[in-house]
Short mmCIF file of C-alpha atoms in Angstrom, two decimals:
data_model
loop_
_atom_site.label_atom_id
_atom_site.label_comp_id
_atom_site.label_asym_id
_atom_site.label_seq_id
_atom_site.Cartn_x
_atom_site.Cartn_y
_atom_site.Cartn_z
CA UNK B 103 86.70 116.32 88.81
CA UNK B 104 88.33 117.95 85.46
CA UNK B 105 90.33 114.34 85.07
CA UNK B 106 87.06 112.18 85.55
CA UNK B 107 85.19 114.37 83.55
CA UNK B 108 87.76 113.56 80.79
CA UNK B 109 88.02 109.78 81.59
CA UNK B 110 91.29 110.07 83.23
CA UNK B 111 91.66 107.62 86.61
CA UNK B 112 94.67 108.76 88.27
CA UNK B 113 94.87 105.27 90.45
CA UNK B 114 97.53 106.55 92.77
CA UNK B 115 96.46 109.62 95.10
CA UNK B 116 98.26 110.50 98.46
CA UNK B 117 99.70 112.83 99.94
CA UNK B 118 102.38 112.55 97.88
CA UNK B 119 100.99 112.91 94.53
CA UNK B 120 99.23 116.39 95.50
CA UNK B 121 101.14 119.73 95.59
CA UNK B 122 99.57 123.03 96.51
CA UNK B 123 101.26 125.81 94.84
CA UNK B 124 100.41 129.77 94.83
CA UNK B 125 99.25 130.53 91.31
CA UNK B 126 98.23 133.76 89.59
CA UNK B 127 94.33 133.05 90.92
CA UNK B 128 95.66 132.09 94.85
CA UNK B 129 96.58 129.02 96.03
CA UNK B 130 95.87 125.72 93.78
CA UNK B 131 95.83 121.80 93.95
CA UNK B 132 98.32 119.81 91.52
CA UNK B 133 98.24 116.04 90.79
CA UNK B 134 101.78 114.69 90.74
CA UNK B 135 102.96 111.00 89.12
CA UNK B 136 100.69 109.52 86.52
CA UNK B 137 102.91 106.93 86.05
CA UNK B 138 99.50 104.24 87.19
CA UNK B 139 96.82 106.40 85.18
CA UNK B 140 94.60 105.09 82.77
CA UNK B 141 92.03 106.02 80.70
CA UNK B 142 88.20 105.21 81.57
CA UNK B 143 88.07 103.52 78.12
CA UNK B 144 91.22 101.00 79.43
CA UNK B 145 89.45 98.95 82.18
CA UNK B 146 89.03 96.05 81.03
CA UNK B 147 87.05 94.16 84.03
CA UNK B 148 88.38 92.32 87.10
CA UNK B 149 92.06 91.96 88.57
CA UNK B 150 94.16 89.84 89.94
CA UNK B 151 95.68 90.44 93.34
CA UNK B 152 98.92 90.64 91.23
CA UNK B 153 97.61 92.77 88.74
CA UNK B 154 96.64 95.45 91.86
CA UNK B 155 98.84 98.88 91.32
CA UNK B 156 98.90 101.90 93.49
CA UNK B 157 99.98 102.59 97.23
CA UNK B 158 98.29 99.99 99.41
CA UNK B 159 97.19 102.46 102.17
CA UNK B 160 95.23 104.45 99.54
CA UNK B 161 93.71 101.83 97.46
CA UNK B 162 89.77 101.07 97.89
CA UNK B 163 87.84 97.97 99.34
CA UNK B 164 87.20 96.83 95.79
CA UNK B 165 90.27 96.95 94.43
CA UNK B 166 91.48 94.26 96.64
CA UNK B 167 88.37 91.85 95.57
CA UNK B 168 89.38 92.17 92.03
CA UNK B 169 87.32 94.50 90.83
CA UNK B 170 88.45 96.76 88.34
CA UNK B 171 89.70 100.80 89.57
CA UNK B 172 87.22 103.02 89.04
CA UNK B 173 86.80 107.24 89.49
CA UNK B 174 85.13 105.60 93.23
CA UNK B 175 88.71 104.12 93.75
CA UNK B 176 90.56 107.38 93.34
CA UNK B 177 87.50 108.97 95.18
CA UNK B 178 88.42 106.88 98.15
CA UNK B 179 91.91 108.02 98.25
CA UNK B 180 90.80 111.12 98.42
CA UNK B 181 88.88 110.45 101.40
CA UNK B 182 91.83 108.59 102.99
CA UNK B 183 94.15 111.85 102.53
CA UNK B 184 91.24 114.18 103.81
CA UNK B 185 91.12 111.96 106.88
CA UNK B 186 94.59 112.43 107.27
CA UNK B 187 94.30 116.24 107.06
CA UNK B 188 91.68 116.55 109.21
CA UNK B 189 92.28 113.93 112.04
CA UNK B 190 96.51 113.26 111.71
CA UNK B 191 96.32 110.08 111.15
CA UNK B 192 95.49 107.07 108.68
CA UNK B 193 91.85 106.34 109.11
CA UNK B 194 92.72 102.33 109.11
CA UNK B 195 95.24 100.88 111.58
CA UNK B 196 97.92 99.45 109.62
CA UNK B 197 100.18 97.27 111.82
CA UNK B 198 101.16 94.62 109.32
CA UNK B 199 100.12 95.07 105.47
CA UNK B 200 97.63 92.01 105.98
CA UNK B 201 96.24 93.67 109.02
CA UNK B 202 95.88 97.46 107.07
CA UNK B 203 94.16 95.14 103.87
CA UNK B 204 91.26 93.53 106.48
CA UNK B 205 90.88 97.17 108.12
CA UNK B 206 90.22 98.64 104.53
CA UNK B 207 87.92 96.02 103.53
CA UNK B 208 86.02 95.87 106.93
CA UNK B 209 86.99 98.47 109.46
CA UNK B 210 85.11 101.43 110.52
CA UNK B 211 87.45 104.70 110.93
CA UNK B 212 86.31 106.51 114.30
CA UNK B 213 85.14 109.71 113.55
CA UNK B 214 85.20 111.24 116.92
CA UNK B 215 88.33 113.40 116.44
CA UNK B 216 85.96 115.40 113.93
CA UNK B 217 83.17 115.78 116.65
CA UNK B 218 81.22 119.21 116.29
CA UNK B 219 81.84 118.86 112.71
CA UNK B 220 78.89 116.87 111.12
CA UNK B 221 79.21 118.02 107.12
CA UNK B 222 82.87 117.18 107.37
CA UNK B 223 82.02 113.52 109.11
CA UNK B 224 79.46 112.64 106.56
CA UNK B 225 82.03 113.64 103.84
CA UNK B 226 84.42 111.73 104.62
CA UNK B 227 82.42 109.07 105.97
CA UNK B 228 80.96 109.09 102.54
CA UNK B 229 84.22 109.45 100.53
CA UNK B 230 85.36 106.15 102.88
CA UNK B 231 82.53 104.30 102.32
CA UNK B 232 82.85 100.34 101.42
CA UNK B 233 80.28 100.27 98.72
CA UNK B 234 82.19 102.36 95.49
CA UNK B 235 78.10 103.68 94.60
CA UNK B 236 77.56 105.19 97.87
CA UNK B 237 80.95 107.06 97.41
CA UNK B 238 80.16 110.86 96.12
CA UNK B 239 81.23 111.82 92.35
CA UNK B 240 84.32 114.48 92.55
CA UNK B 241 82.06 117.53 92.11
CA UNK B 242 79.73 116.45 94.78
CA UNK B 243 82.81 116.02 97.07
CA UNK B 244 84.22 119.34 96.23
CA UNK B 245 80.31 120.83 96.53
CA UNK B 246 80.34 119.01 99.54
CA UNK B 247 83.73 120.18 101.27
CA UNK B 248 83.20 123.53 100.12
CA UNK B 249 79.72 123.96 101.92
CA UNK B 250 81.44 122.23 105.35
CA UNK B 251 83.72 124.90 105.38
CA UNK B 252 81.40 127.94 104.72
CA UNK B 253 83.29 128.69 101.13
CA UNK B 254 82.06 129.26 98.05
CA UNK B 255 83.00 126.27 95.54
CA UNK B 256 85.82 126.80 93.57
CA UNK B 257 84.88 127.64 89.63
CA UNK B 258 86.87 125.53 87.09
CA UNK B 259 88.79 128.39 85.23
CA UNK B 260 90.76 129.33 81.87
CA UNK B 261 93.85 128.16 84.22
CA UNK B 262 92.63 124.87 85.10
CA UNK B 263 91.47 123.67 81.93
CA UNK B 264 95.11 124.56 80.60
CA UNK B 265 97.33 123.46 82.86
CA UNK B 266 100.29 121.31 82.69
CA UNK B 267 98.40 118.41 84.48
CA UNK B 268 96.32 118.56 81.06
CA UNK B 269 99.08 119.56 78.65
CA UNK B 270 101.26 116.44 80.12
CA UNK B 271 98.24 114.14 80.17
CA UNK B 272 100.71 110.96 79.40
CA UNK B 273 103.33 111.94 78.35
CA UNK B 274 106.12 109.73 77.67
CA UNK B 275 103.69 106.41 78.10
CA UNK B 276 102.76 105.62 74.78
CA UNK B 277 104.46 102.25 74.89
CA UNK B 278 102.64 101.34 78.21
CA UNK B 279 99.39 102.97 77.46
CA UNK B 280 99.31 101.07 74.19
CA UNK B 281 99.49 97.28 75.80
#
């Protein structure tokens, strides 16, 4: 949310990009590698199939029809990794790259591991959904998650907004960020 609301796109979330770490307020979510970030103000309208960046198991519907990433794109990572979390698995079978590509673009995840838990299924059916306008924005999502699971939605603090995620916004890609 604090990155979009700053017109960051990270264009690379998974599990391996996110770190939880016990801070001085409890227990808090880092973004790792923003090696593929951009800023909103960079898009500059379709791709190319060999312009496409990120990890293929990750990357949103649209992405692979050329359209250019979008705060929906990381959005739909997100829902991809709470999948994972919450079911074990990838929500898309993935046998072949080709065959994880056509589930993306077309496939339905099956929900029924998450039976009993309707505001977590319409979450992540939502955050998974084909159509980047029907995906939520980040606050909605956290809004969202946090009223599935009976908490009270975290408040952006004095911590957050100085972090080293924001203090080492890009560094070291001046070069790249200037092409």
């Amino acid at each position: 949310s604090y990155l979009h609301r700053h017109g960051i796109l990270h264009r690379d979330l998974k599990p391996a990009n996110v770190m939880v770490i016990d801070g001085l307020e409890g227990q808090q979510v880092k973004l790792l590698d923003f090696g593929l970030a951009q800023m909103r103000s960079q898009r500059r309208g379709s791709l190319s199939v060999a312009e496409l960046s990120g990890t293929l198991s990750y990357m949103a519907p649209e992405l692979f029809l050329g359209r250019e990433p979008t705060e929906a794109a990381d959005l739909f990572a997100v829902g991809v990794i709470a999948y994972e979390l919450f079911v074990g698995r990838h929500p898309f079978d993935h046998g072949s790259d080709a065959e994880l590509v056509q589930e993306i673009l077309a496939g339905e995840p099956d929900f029924s591991p998450l039976q009993g838990q309707p505001a977590l299924v319409a979450l992540v059916r939502r955050l998974l959904a084909p159509i980047p306008v029907r995906r939520p924005s980040a606050d909605e999502a956290l809004q969202a998650l946090s009223q599935a699971a009976g908490l009270s939605p975290p408040m952006e603090t004095a911590a957050l907004r100085e972090s080293t995620l924001q203090a080492a916004r890009f560094v070291g890609r001046e070069e790249p960020m200037a092409q």
